[in-house]
Coordinates of N, CA and C in Angstrom, one line a residue:
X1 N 0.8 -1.2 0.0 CA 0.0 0.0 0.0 C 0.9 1.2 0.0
X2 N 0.4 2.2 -0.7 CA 1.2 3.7 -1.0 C 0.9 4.1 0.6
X3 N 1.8 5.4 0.9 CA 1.3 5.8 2.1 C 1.2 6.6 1.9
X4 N 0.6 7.5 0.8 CA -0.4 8.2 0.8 C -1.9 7.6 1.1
X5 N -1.8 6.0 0.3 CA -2.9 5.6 0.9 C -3.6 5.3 2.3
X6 N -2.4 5.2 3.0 CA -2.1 4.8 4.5 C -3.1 5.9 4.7
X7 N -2.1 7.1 4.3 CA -2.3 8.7 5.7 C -4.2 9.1 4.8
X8 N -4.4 8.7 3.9 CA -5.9 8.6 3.4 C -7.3 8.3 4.1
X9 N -6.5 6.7 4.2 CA -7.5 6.0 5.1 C -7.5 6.1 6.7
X10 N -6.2 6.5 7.7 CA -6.2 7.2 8.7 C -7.0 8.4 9.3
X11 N -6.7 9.2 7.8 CA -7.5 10.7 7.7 C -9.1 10.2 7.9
X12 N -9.9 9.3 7.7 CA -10.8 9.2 7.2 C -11.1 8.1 8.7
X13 N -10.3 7.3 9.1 CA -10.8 6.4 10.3 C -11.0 7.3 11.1
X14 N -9.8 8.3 11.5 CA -9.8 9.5 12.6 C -11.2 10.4 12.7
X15 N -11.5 10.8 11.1 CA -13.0 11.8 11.8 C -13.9 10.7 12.0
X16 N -14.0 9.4 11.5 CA -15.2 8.5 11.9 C -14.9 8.0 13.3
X17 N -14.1 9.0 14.0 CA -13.9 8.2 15.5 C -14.4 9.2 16.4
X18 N -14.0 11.0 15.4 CA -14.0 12.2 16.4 C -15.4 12.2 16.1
X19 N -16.1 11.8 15.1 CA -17.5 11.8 14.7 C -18.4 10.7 16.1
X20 N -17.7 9.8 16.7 CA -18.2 8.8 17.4 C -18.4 9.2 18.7
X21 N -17.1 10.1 18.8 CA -17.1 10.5 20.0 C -17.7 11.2 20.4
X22 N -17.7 12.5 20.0 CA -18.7 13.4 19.7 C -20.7 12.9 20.3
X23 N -20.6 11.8 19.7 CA -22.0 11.7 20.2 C -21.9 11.1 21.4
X24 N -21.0 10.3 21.5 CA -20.6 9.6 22.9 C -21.1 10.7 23.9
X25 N -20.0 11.8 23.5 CA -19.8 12.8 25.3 C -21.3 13.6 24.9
X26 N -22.2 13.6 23.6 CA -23.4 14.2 23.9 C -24.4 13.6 24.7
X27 N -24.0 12.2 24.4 CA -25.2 11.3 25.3 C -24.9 11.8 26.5
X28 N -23.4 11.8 27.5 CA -22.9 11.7 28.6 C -22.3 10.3 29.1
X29 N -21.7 10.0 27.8 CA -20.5 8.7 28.2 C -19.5 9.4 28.7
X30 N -18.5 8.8 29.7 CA -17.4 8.7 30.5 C -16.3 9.3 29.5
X31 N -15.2 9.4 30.0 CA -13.8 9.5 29.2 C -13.8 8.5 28.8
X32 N -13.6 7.3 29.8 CA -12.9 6.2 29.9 C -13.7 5.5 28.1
X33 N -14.9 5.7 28.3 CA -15.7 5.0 27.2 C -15.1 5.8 26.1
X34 N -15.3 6.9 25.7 CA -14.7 7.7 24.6 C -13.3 6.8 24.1
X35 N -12.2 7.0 25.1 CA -10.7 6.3 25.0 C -11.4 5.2 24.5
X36 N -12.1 4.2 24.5 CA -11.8 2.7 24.1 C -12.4 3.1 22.3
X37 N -12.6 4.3 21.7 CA -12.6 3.8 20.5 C -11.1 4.7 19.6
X38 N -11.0 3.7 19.0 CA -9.6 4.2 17.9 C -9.8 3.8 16.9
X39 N -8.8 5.0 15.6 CA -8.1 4.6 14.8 C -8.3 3.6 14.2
X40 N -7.5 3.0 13.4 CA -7.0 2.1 12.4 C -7.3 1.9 11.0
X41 N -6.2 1.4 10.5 CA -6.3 1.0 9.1 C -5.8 -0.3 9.2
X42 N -6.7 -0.8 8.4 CA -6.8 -2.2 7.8 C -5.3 -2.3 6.7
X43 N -4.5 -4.0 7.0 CA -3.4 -3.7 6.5 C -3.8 -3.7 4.6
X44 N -5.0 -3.9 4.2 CA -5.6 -4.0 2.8 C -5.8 -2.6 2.6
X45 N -5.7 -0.9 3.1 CA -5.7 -0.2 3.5 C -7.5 0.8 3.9
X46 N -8.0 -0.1 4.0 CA -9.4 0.0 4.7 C -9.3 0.7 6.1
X47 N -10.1 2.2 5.8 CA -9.9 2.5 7.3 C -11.2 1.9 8.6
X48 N -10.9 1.9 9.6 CA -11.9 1.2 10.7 C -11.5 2.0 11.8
X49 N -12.5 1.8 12.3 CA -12.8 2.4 13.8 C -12.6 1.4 14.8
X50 N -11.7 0.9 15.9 CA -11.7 -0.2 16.8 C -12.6 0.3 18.1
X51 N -13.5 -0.3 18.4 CA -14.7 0.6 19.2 C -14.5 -0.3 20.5
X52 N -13.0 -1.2 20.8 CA -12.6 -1.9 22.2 C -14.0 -2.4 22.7
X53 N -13.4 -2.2 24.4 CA -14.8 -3.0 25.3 C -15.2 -2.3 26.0
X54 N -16.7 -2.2 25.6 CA -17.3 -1.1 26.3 C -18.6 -1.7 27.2
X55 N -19.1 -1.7 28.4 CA -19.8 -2.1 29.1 C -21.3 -2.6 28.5
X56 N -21.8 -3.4 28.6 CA -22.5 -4.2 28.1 C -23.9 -2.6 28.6
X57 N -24.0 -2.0 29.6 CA -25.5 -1.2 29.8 C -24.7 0.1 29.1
X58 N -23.2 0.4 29.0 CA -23.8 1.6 27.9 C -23.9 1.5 26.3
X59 N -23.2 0.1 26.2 CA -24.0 -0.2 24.8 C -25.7 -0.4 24.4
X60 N -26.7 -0.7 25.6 CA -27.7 -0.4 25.5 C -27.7 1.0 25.6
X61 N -27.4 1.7 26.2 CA -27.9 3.6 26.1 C -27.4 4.0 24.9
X62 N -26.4 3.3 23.9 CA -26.2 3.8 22.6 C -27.4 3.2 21.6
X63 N -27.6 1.9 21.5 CA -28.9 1.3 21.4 C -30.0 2.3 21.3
X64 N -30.5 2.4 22.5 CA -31.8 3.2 22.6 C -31.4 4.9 21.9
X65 N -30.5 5.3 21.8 CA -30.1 6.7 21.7 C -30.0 6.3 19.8
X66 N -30.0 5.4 19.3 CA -30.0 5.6 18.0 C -31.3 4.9 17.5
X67 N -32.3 3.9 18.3 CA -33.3 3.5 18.0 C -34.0 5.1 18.0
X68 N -33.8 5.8 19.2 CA -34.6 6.9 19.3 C -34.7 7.7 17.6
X69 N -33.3 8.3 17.3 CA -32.7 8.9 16.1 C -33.7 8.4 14.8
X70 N -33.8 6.9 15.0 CA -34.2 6.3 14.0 C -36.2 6.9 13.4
X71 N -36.2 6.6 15.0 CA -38.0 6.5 15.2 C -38.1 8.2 14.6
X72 N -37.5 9.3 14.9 CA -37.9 10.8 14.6 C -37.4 11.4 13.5
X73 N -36.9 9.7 11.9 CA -37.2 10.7 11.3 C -38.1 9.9 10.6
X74 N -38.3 11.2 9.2 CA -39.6 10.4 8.7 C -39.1 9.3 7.2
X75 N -40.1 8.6 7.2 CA -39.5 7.2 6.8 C -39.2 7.5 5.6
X76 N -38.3 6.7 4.7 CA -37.2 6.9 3.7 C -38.8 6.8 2.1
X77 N -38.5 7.5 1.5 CA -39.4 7.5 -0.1 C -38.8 6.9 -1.2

């Protein structure tokens, strides 16, 4: 892989992480929860988000916080 393509797909894991977090600390998740998601690029150079281990009840309050999201808008045409 070029490392242009590297620093591409990094560029692109990174805001899909600050994008994550972001809703994280809106709900009122912890630091600690924020820290467990990172980075990465896939060695095929696919960027990914590693979203670690996060407590089994605030993964339900992300659950409910996107079922919510889901239910207020109006349905796809």
């Amino acid at each position: 892989m070029e490392m242009q393509a590297w620093r591409d797909a990094w560029i692109r894991a990174e805001g899909a992480c600050n994008a994550l977090t972001e809703v994280l600390e809106a709900l009122g998740f912890p630091e600690p929860v924020r820290a467990a998601i990172r980075p990465q690029v896939h060695y095929r150079g696919t960027a990914q988000v590693h979203v670690g281990v996060i407590d089994a009840g605030r993964v339900e309050e992300l659950a409910a916080a996107l079922r919510r999201s889901v239910e207020l808008r109006p349905p796809a045409r």
